[in-house]
CSV table of C-alpha atoms and ligand atoms in Angstrom, one decimal:
chain,number,residue,atom,x,y,z
A,272,MET,CA,111.8,63.9,67.8
A,273,ARG,CA,115.5,62.5,68.4
A,274,LEU,CA,117.5,64.5,70.8
A,275,SER,CA,120.3,63.0,68.7
A,276,LYS,CA,119.1,64.7,66.1
A,277,THR,CA,118.3,67.8,67.3
A,278,THR,CA,120.5,71.0,66.5
A,279,ILE,CA,120.6,72.2,70.3
A,280,THR,CA,121.3,70.4,73.6
A,281,PRO,CA,119.5,71.6,76.7
A,282,THR,CA,122.1,73.0,78.9
A,283,LYS,CA,122.2,74.7,81.7
A,284,ASN,CA,125.1,75.9,81.0
A,285,ILE,CA,124.1,78.8,79.2
A,286,THR,CA,124.5,82.2,80.6
A,287,ARG,CA,124.6,84.0,77.7
A,288,ASP,CA,121.2,87.0,77.0
A,289,ALA,CA,120.4,85.7,80.9
A,290,ASP,CA,119.1,89.3,81.3
A,291,THR,CA,115.4,87.9,82.2
A,292,VAL,CA,113.6,84.3,83.3
A,293,ASN,CA,112.8,83.9,80.2
A,294,SER,CA,115.6,84.7,77.7
A,295,ARG,CA,117.6,82.6,80.2
A,296,LEU,CA,115.3,79.4,80.2
A,297,LEU,CA,114.6,79.5,76.3
A,298,VAL,CA,117.7,79.3,75.7
A,299,GLN,CA,119.0,77.4,77.8
A,300,GLY,CA,116.3,75.1,77.0
A,301,GLY,CA,117.0,74.9,73.8
A,302,PHE,CA,113.7,77.3,72.5
A,303,VAL,CA,115.5,80.4,70.9
A,304,ARG,CA,118.5,82.3,70.1
A,305,GLN,CA,119.3,85.5,70.1
A,306,LEU,CA,120.5,87.0,66.5
A,307,MET,CA,121.1,90.4,68.1
A,308,ALA,CA,119.6,92.8,70.5
A,309,GLY,CA,115.8,92.1,70.5
A,310,SER,CA,115.8,90.0,68.3
A,311,TYR,CA,115.4,85.7,68.4
A,312,ILE,CA,115.8,83.1,66.2
A,313,TYR,CA,113.4,80.3,66.7
A,314,LEU,CA,114.4,76.3,67.3
A,315,PRO,CA,112.7,73.7,66.5
A,316,PHE,CA,111.5,73.0,70.3
A,317,GLY,CA,110.8,77.1,70.2
A,318,LEU,CA,108.9,76.8,67.0
A,319,ARG,CA,106.7,74.2,67.9
A,320,VAL,CA,105.6,76.1,70.8
A,321,LEU,CA,104.8,79.3,68.9
A,322,ASN,CA,102.7,77.0,66.5
A,323,LYS,CA,100.6,75.8,68.9
A,324,ILE,CA,100.0,79.8,70.2
A,325,ARG,CA,99.0,80.8,66.7
A,326,ASN,CA,97.2,77.7,66.7
A,327,ILE,CA,94.5,78.2,70.2
A,328,ILE,CA,94.4,81.2,68.7
A,329,ARG,CA,93.6,81.5,65.0
A,330,LEU,CA,91.1,78.8,66.0
A,331,GLU,CA,89.2,81.8,68.2
A,332,MET,CA,89.7,84.0,65.7
A,333,ASP,CA,88.7,81.4,62.3
A,334,ALA,CA,85.0,80.9,64.9
A,335,LEU,CA,85.3,84.4,64.6
A,336,GLY,CA,85.0,84.7,60.9
A,337,GLY,CA,88.0,86.2,60.8
A,338,GLN,CA,89.7,85.3,57.5
A,339,GLU,CA,93.6,84.7,57.6
A,340,ILE,CA,95.6,86.4,55.4
A,341,SER,CA,99.5,86.8,54.7
A,342,MET,CA,100.6,90.7,54.2
A,343,PRO,CA,103.9,91.2,53.4
A,344,ALA,CA,106.1,93.5,55.9
A,345,LEU,CA,107.5,95.6,53.4
A,346,HIS,CA,105.2,98.5,52.4
A,347,PRO,CA,105.3,102.4,50.7
A,348,ALA,CA,106.3,105.3,52.5
A,349,LYS,CA,102.7,106.5,50.6
A,350,ASN,CA,100.2,104.4,52.4
A,351,TRP,CA,102.1,105.7,56.3
A,352,LYS,CA,102.0,109.4,54.7
A,353,ALA,CA,98.3,109.1,54.2
A,354,THR,CA,97.3,108.6,57.9
A,355,GLY,CA,99.8,110.9,59.2
A,356,GLY,CA,102.0,108.0,60.1
A,357,TRP,CA,105.1,108.3,58.2
A,358,ASP,CA,106.2,111.7,60.4
A,359,SER,CA,104.6,110.8,63.4
A,360,ILE,CA,105.3,107.0,64.8
A,361,ASP,CA,108.3,107.0,65.9
A,362,VAL,CA,109.1,103.1,66.2
A,363,LEU,CA,108.3,103.1,62.3
A,364,PHE,CA,111.2,102.1,60.8
A,365,LYS,CA,112.0,103.4,57.6
A,366,ILE,CA,114.2,101.9,54.5
A,367,LYS,CA,115.8,104.2,51.2
A,368,SER,CA,116.0,101.2,48.1
A,369,ARG,CA,118.9,102.6,45.8
A,370,THR,CA,116.5,104.0,43.5
A,371,GLY,CA,115.7,106.4,46.1
A,372,LYS,CA,112.3,105.6,46.6
A,373,ASP,CA,111.1,105.4,50.7
A,374,TYR,CA,109.7,101.9,52.4
A,375,ALA,CA,108.5,101.2,55.1
A,376,LEU,CA,108.6,98.4,58.0
A,377,GLY,CA,105.5,97.6,58.7
A,378,GLN,CA,105.1,97.8,62.4
A,379,SER,CA,101.3,97.4,62.4
A,380,HIS,CA,99.1,96.8,59.1
A,381,GLU,CA,95.9,99.1,59.6
A,382,GLU,CA,98.1,101.0,56.4
A,383,VAL,CA,97.5,97.5,54.3
A,384,ALA,CA,94.6,96.2,55.4
A,385,THR,CA,92.3,99.1,55.4
A,386,PRO,CA,93.1,99.6,51.2
A,387,LEU,CA,93.2,96.2,50.6
A,388,MET,CA,89.6,96.6,51.5
A,389,LYS,CA,88.5,99.2,49.1
A,390,GLU,CA,88.2,96.3,46.1
A,391,PHE,CA,86.4,93.8,48.2
A,392,ILE,CA,83.8,96.3,51.0
A,393,ASN,CA,81.6,97.9,47.9
A,394,SER,CA,78.2,97.6,49.7
A,395,TYR,CA,76.4,97.2,53.0
A,396,LYS,CA,75.8,93.2,51.8
A,397,ASP,CA,79.7,93.2,51.9
A,398,LEU,CA,79.7,94.3,56.0
A,399,PRO,CA,80.7,92.9,58.3
A,400,MET,CA,84.1,92.0,56.9
A,401,ALA,CA,87.3,91.1,59.2
A,402,ILE,CA,91.2,89.9,58.1
A,403,TYR,CA,93.7,88.4,59.8
A,404,GLN,CA,97.5,87.2,59.6
A,405,ILE,CA,100.0,86.1,62.7
A,406,ASN,CA,102.6,87.7,60.7
A,407,TRP,CA,106.6,89.8,62.1
A,408,LYS,CA,106.0,93.3,62.8
A,409,PHE,CA,109.2,95.5,63.4
A,410,ARG,CA,109.4,98.2,65.5
A,411,ASP,CA,112.7,100.1,66.1
A,412,GLU,CA,112.1,100.1,70.1
A,413,LEU,CA,114.7,102.0,72.4
A,414,ARG,CA,115.2,99.3,74.5
A,415,ALA,CA,114.6,96.0,73.4
A,416,LYS,CA,115.3,94.2,76.6
A,417,SER,CA,113.4,91.3,79.2
A,418,GLY,CA,114.2,88.9,76.3
A,419,ILE,CA,111.1,87.9,73.7
A,420,LEU,CA,109.0,90.2,75.6
A,421,ARG,CA,109.6,93.3,73.7
A,422,GLY,CA,111.7,92.9,70.3
A,423,ARG,CA,112.7,95.1,67.3
A,424,GLU,CA,110.9,92.4,65.4
A,425,PHE,CA,108.1,90.1,66.7
A,426,GLU,CA,105.2,88.2,66.1
A,427,MET,CA,101.9,89.9,66.7
A,428,LYS,CA,98.4,88.3,65.4
A,429,ASP,CA,96.5,91.5,64.0
A,430,MET,CA,92.8,91.3,63.4
A,431,TYR,CA,90.7,94.1,61.6
A,432,SER,CA,87.1,94.4,61.9
A,433,PHE,CA,85.0,96.6,58.7
A,434,HIS,CA,81.0,97.2,60.3
A,435,GLU,CA,77.8,98.9,59.2
A,436,THR,CA,77.0,99.8,61.5
A,437,ARG,CA,78.8,100.8,65.4
A,438,LYS,CA,75.8,98.5,67.3
A,439,ASP,CA,77.1,95.7,65.0
A,440,PHE,CA,81.2,96.7,65.5
A,441,GLU,CA,80.1,96.8,69.2
A,442,LYS,CA,78.7,93.0,69.2
A,443,PHE,CA,81.6,91.4,66.8
A,444,TYR,CA,84.6,93.7,69.8
A,445,ASN,CA,82.5,92.4,72.4
A,446,ASP,CA,82.9,88.7,70.3
A,447,VAL,CA,86.1,88.5,70.4
A,448,LYS,CA,86.9,90.1,73.7
A,449,LEU,CA,85.6,87.0,75.4
A,450,ALA,CA,86.9,85.1,72.5
A,451,TYR,CA,90.1,86.4,73.6
A,452,VAL,CA,89.8,86.1,76.9
A,453,ARG,CA,89.1,81.8,76.1
A,454,ALA,CA,92.2,81.3,74.2
A,455,TYR,CA,94.1,82.8,77.0
A,456,ASN,CA,92.6,80.4,79.3
A,457,LYS,CA,93.3,77.3,76.6
A,458,LEU,CA,97.0,78.9,77.1
A,459,GLY,CA,97.2,78.8,81.0
A,460,LEU,CA,96.8,82.1,81.4
A,461,GLU,CA,95.2,84.5,83.7
A,462,VAL,CA,94.8,87.8,81.9
A,463,LYS,CA,93.3,91.2,83.4
A,464,ALA,CA,91.0,93.4,80.6
A,465,THR,CA,92.4,97.1,81.3
A,466,GLU,CA,91.3,100.0,80.4
A,467,ALA,CA,92.9,102.4,78.3
A,468,SER,CA,93.0,105.5,77.8
A,469,GLY,CA,90.3,107.7,79.4
A,470,GLY,CA,88.6,104.1,81.1
A,471,SER,CA,85.6,104.4,82.4
A,472,PHE,CA,85.0,107.6,81.7
A,473,SER,CA,85.7,107.6,77.4
A,474,ASP,CA,83.0,106.3,75.5
A,475,LYS,CA,85.6,105.4,73.0
A,476,ILE,CA,86.1,101.3,73.7
A,477,SER,CA,89.7,100.1,73.6
A,478,TYR,CA,90.8,97.1,76.1
A,479,GLU,CA,94.1,95.8,77.1
A,480,PHE,CA,94.5,92.1,78.4
A,481,MET,CA,97.2,92.3,81.2
A,482,VAL,CA,99.1,89.0,83.3
A,483,LEU,CA,100.3,90.0,86.0
A,484,THR,CA,104.2,89.6,85.8
A,485,ALA,CA,107.0,91.0,87.5
A,486,ALA,CA,108.9,91.4,83.8
A,487,GLY,CA,106.4,93.2,82.8
A,488,GLU,CA,106.5,97.1,81.9
A,489,ASP,CA,103.2,97.8,82.8
A,490,ASP,CA,101.5,99.8,86.2
A,491,ILE,CA,98.5,98.1,87.0
A,492,LEU,CA,95.7,98.6,89.7
A,493,TYR,CA,93.2,96.1,89.6
A,494,CYS,CA,89.9,95.5,92.2
A,495,ASN,CA,90.5,92.7,94.0
A,496,LYS,CA,86.5,91.8,94.4
A,497,CYS,CA,85.5,92.6,90.6
A,498,ASP,CA,86.7,93.0,87.2
A,499,TYR,CA,87.7,96.2,87.3
A,500,CYS,CA,90.9,97.2,86.1
A,501,VAL,CA,93.4,100.3,85.2
A,502,ASN,CA,96.3,101.3,83.5
A,503,ASP,CA,97.9,103.1,85.9
A,504,GLU,CA,99.2,105.7,83.4
A,505,ASN,CA,95.6,107.4,82.8
A,506,THR,CA,93.4,107.2,86.2
A,507,PRO,CA,93.9,109.3,89.2
A,508,LEU,CA,93.4,106.8,91.2
A,509,ASN,CA,96.4,105.0,93.6
A,510,GLY,CA,96.0,101.5,95.0
A,511,ASN,CA,94.2,100.7,98.8
A,512,GLU,CA,91.9,102.9,97.4
A,513,GLU,CA,87.9,101.7,97.6
A,514,CYS,CA,87.3,100.4,93.7
A,515,PRO,CA,85.2,103.1,91.5
A,516,ARG,CA,83.1,100.4,90.0
A,517,CYS,CA,82.1,97.9,92.9
A,518,LYS,CA,82.6,100.1,95.9
A,519,GLN,CA,82.9,96.9,97.5
A,520,GLY,CA,86.9,95.8,97.0
A,521,THR,CA,89.9,97.6,97.0
A,522,LEU,CA,92.5,98.4,94.1
A,523,VAL,CA,95.9,96.6,94.4
A,524,GLU,CA,98.9,98.2,92.4
A,525,ALA,CA,100.3,95.2,89.9
A,526,VAL,CA,103.9,94.9,87.5
A,527,ALA,CA,101.3,93.8,84.4
A,528,SER,CA,102.7,93.0,80.8
A,529,GLU,CA,100.0,93.4,78.4
A,530,VAL,CA,99.9,90.7,76.1
A,531,GLY,CA,97.0,92.3,73.7
A,532,ASN,CA,94.7,94.3,73.1
A,533,VAL,CA,91.0,95.9,71.4
A,534,PHE,CA,90.9,99.0,69.8
A,535,ASP,CA,87.7,100.4,68.8
A,536,LEU,CA,89.0,102.3,64.9
A,537,GLY,CA,86.3,104.1,64.1
A,538,LYS,CA,86.1,105.9,61.0
A,539,LYS,CA,89.4,106.8,61.1
A,540,TYR,CA,91.2,104.5,58.6
A,541,ALA,CA,88.6,104.7,56.6
A,542,GLU,CA,88.7,108.0,55.8
A,543,SER,CA,92.1,108.2,55.1
A,544,PHE,CA,92.5,105.6,52.4
A,545,SER,CA,88.8,106.4,51.4
A,546,LEU,CA,87.3,103.3,52.1
A,547,THR,CA,83.3,103.2,51.4
A,548,TYR,CA,80.7,101.2,50.6
A,549,ILE,CA,77.5,101.6,49.3
A,550,GLY,CA,74.5,101.9,52.0
A,551,ARG,CA,71.4,100.9,52.4
A,552,ASP,CA,69.8,104.0,51.1
A,553,GLY,CA,72.5,104.2,48.7
A,554,GLN,CA,75.0,106.6,49.7
A,555,PRO,CA,78.9,106.3,50.3
A,556,ARG,CA,79.6,105.9,54.3
A,557,TYR,CA,82.8,105.0,55.7
A,558,PRO,CA,82.9,101.3,57.3
A,559,VAL,CA,83.4,101.7,61.5
A,560,MET,CA,86.5,99.8,61.5
A,561,GLY,CA,88.0,97.7,65.1
A,562,CYS,CA,92.1,96.1,65.2
A,563,TYR,CA,92.8,93.5,67.4
A,564,GLY,CA,96.8,92.9,68.2
A,565,TRP,CA,98.0,90.2,70.2
A,566,GLY,CA,101.6,89.3,71.0
A,567,THR,CA,102.2,85.8,69.6
A,568,THR,CA,106.2,86.0,70.9
A,569,ARG,CA,105.3,87.9,74.0
A,570,THR,CA,102.6,85.7,75.3
A,571,MET,CA,105.2,82.9,75.0
A,572,GLY,CA,107.8,84.9,77.0
A,573,VAL,CA,104.7,85.9,79.6
A,574,ILE,CA,104.1,81.8,80.1
A,575,VAL,CA,107.8,81.0,80.7
A,576,GLU,CA,108.1,84.1,83.4
A,577,HIS,CA,104.7,83.0,84.9
A,578,PHE,CA,105.7,78.5,84.8
A,579,ASN,CA,109.0,77.9,86.0
A,580,ASP,CA,110.6,76.9,88.8
A,581,GLU,CA,114.6,77.1,89.7
A,582,ARG,CA,114.9,73.7,87.5
A,583,GLY,CA,113.8,75.5,84.1
A,584,ILE,CA,110.4,75.6,82.2
A,585,ILE,CA,107.1,73.7,83.0
A,586,TRP,CA,104.4,74.4,79.8
A,587,PRO,CA,101.3,73.7,80.2
A,588,LYS,CA,99.9,71.0,78.9
A,589,SER,CA,98.1,73.2,75.6
A,590,ILE,CA,102.1,74.4,74.1
A,591,ALA,CA,104.2,72.0,75.3
A,592,PRO,CA,106.4,71.2,72.8
A,593,PHE,CA,105.9,67.5,73.7
A,594,ASN,CA,103.5,65.8,75.9
A,595,VAL,CA,106.5,63.3,76.6
A,596,HIS,CA,110.2,63.5,77.5
A,597,LEU,CA,111.2,59.7,77.6
A,598,ILE,CA,114.4,59.0,78.6
A,599,ALA,CA,116.1,55.2,78.5
A,600,MET,CA,117.9,53.9,80.9
A,601,ARG,CA,121.3,51.8,80.8
A,602,GLY,CA,120.6,48.6,79.3
A,603,ALA,CA,116.8,49.4,78.8
A,604,GLU,CA,118.8,51.4,74.8
A,605,SER,CA,115.7,48.8,72.8
A,606,GLN,CA,112.7,49.4,75.6
A,607,GLY,CA,113.2,53.2,75.3
A,608,GLU,CA,113.3,52.7,71.5
A,609,ASN,CA,110.5,50.5,71.5
A,610,LEU,CA,108.1,52.6,74.0
A,611,TYR,CA,109.1,55.7,71.5
A,612,LYS,CA,108.0,54.2,68.1
A,613,LEU,CA,104.9,52.6,70.3
A,614,LEU,CA,104.3,56.6,71.5
A,615,GLN,CA,104.0,57.5,67.8
A,616,LYS,CA,102.1,55.4,66.3
A,617,GLU,CA,99.1,56.4,69.4
A,618,LYS,CA,100.1,60.2,68.4
A,619,VAL,CA,102.3,61.1,71.4
A,620,GLU,CA,104.5,63.9,70.9
A,621,VAL,CA,106.9,62.2,72.4
A,622,LEU,CA,110.9,63.4,72.6
A,623,LEU,CA,113.2,60.6,73.6
A,624,ASP,CA,117.0,61.1,75.2
A,625,ASP,CA,118.5,58.9,72.9
A,626,ARG,CA,122.0,61.1,73.8
A,627,GLU,CA,124.7,58.4,74.0
A,628,GLY,CA,128.0,59.3,76.4
A,629,ILE,CA,125.1,61.7,79.1
A,630,SER,CA,124.5,61.0,82.3
A,631,ALA,CA,120.5,59.6,84.1
A,632,GLY,CA,121.8,62.9,86.3
A,633,GLU,CA,122.0,64.8,82.9
A,634,LYS,CA,119.4,63.7,81.6
A,635,PHE,CA,116.5,64.2,84.3
A,636,ALA,CA,117.5,67.9,84.2
A,637,SER,CA,117.1,68.4,81.3
A,638,ALA,CA,114.0,66.5,81.3
A,639,ASP,CA,113.4,69.7,83.8
A,640,LEU,CA,114.9,72.6,82.3
A,641,ILE,CA,112.7,71.0,78.4
A,642,GLY,CA,109.7,71.5,80.6
A,643,CYS,CA,107.1,68.7,79.0
A,644,PRO,CA,104.3,68.0,81.1
A,645,TYR,CA,105.4,64.1,81.8
A,646,ARG,CA,109.2,62.4,81.9
A,647,LEU,CA,109.0,58.8,81.2
A,648,VAL,CA,112.1,56.4,82.3
A,649,VAL,CA,112.5,53.0,81.1
A,650,SER,CA,115.7,50.8,82.7
A,651,PRO,CA,116.3,47.6,83.7
A,652,LYS,CA,115.3,48.4,88.3
A,653,ILE,CA,111.7,49.2,86.5
A,654,GLY,CA,111.5,45.9,84.5
A,655,GLU,CA,109.7,45.0,81.2
A,656,GLY,CA,106.4,45.7,79.9
A,657,LYS,CA,107.0,49.0,82.7
A,658,VAL,CA,107.6,52.7,82.6
A,659,GLU,CA,108.2,55.4,85.2
A,660,VAL,CA,106.0,58.0,85.1
A,661,LYS,CA,106.5,61.8,87.0
A,662,LYS,CA,104.8,64.9,85.7
A,663,ARG,CA,106.6,68.6,85.5
A,664,THR,CA,104.2,70.0,88.4
A,665,SER,CA,105.2,67.3,90.9
A,666,ASP,CA,108.0,65.6,92.3
A,667,LYS,CA,105.6,61.6,92.9
A,668,VAL,CA,106.3,58.8,90.7
A,669,ALA,CA,104.4,56.0,89.8
A,670,VAL,CA,105.5,52.6,87.6
A,671,VAL,CA,102.6,52.2,85.7
A,672,PRO,CA,102.0,49.3,83.1
A,673,ILE,CA,102.8,50.1,79.5
A,674,SER,CA,99.4,48.6,78.8
A,675,SER,CA,97.9,51.6,80.6
A,676,LEU,CA,100.0,54.2,80.3
A,677,LYS,CA,97.8,56.1,77.2
A,678,GLU,CA,95.2,57.0,79.9
A,679,THR,CA,97.9,57.8,82.7
A,680,LEU,CA,98.4,60.0,79.7
A,681,ASP,CA,95.3,61.8,79.3
A,682,THR,CA,94.6,62.4,82.9
B,812,ATP,P1,103.2,98.5,74.0
B,812,ATP,O1,103.1,99.6,75.1
B,812,ATP,O2,103.8,96.5,75.4
B,812,ATP,O3,104.5,98.7,73.3
B,812,ATP,P2,101.9,98.4,72.2
B,812,ATP,O4,100.8,99.2,72.6
B,812,ATP,O5,102.9,99.3,71.0
B,812,ATP,O6,102.2,98.2,72.7
B,812,ATP,P3,100.2,97.2,70.2
B,812,ATP,O7,100.6,98.2,68.8
B,812,ATP,O8,99.2,97.6,69.9
B,812,ATP,O9,101.2,97.4,71.3
B,812,ATP,O10,100.4,96.1,69.7
B,812,ATP,C1,99.5,94.4,69.9
B,812,ATP,C2,100.0,93.5,71.1
B,812,ATP,O11,102.0,93.2,70.3
B,812,ATP,C3,100.7,94.3,72.2
B,812,ATP,O12,99.4,93.7,73.6
B,812,ATP,C4,102.0,93.3,72.7
B,812,ATP,O13,101.5,92.3,73.2
B,812,ATP,C5,102.6,92.9,71.4
B,812,ATP,N1,103.9,94.2,71.6
B,812,ATP,C6,103.7,95.4,71.1
B,812,ATP,N2,105.2,96.4,71.2
B,812,ATP,C7,105.5,94.5,70.9
B,812,ATP,C8,107.3,93.6,70.8
B,812,ATP,N3,108.6,95.8,71.0
B,812,ATP,N4,107.6,93.1,71.0
B,812,ATP,C9,107.0,91.7,71.8
B,812,ATP,N5,105.7,92.4,72.0
B,812,ATP,C10,105.0,93.7,71.4
B,813,MG,MG1,104.5,99.9,72.0
């Protein structure tokens, strides 16, 4: 992509929407624009990052046997009345049509996914089954804040699974947990799996995946020795106490952001929608259900909160908008063009700063702000056939022959 042809010019001068690090840097770097509180437009750079996050999650869900679908955001009220959510869920957006019909905007999709399966799950032979989507959700959050961490419109990957037995559910649920951790690691994030509501003393299985960040809204306690972690809201435990699991470590208080969760739904939704299958004994039964949420847009915000310095974002390679940010200094424009074309031919994702009338200093500042893993510079001083390489994570520069550039970028 050519910076001169994009709709946005990265600049530190933009100070609006600057209440948190993620919103400030994402706006300044040209990734997003706010439409209103809690609602963001994803610009070309932002969409590239979001697409990469989506794809990392998608690969893991597909590997679990999840089938991707897309469900509407506009729901008939009757689905929400069937589960009681119409009256009990305070964040549910409700809409009345001009003919007086009631609708809800999807704040989650159990109410659509469960009745959908009535057509496809008839016998135990149809189980297990898992469907998922990566789609926008709407919630009437009292306070939409912290940039893209808490929106009124935000994106979620939501998967729903259906099982014949609790044992089968538990195996799948555990596989999802492992897949989540793998995907978070690919995104460069370390997560803590927090036991939620009831914690280790309840037989209901529910985990929240937490990333430590001061911009988060959850207070958690984790053990400094083992992987024990609980949400502060539901535990009688306190910081500095002995870990109740390993009895060796000490509990540490921390602030975190919930980037995903896995829930044991039991038979609640199947009962609400009379979703049954014919069991091995010929009798109708309710399947055991699980749901697995992942806030994709919140994850992008958390990554920005985590990976930045005073100059801008430092994207992990797996989700950077481009691997390479190429700058041609004055007098080396045609060298820049040639290298740009070469890198494109080699399938290296490259952003060329070909803006005219912009100083070298400003171009370097833009490269830091946008935060691609590598900055490449060609100039008359460096000479033909050579390029200066700098990692966003380091201040060291190296001059390498263009013939060996590919190896340098792969390491
Ligand atoms: P929270 O406690 O943060 O409100 P939640 O318990 O309501 O989250 P779920 O309904 O289970 O969350 O949604 C699944 C995931 O969607 C969450 O783990 C989070 O990553 C994301 N999410 C939830 N609400 C929002 C929001 N308002 N804006 C952005 N992401 C959100
Ligand atoms: Mg919520």
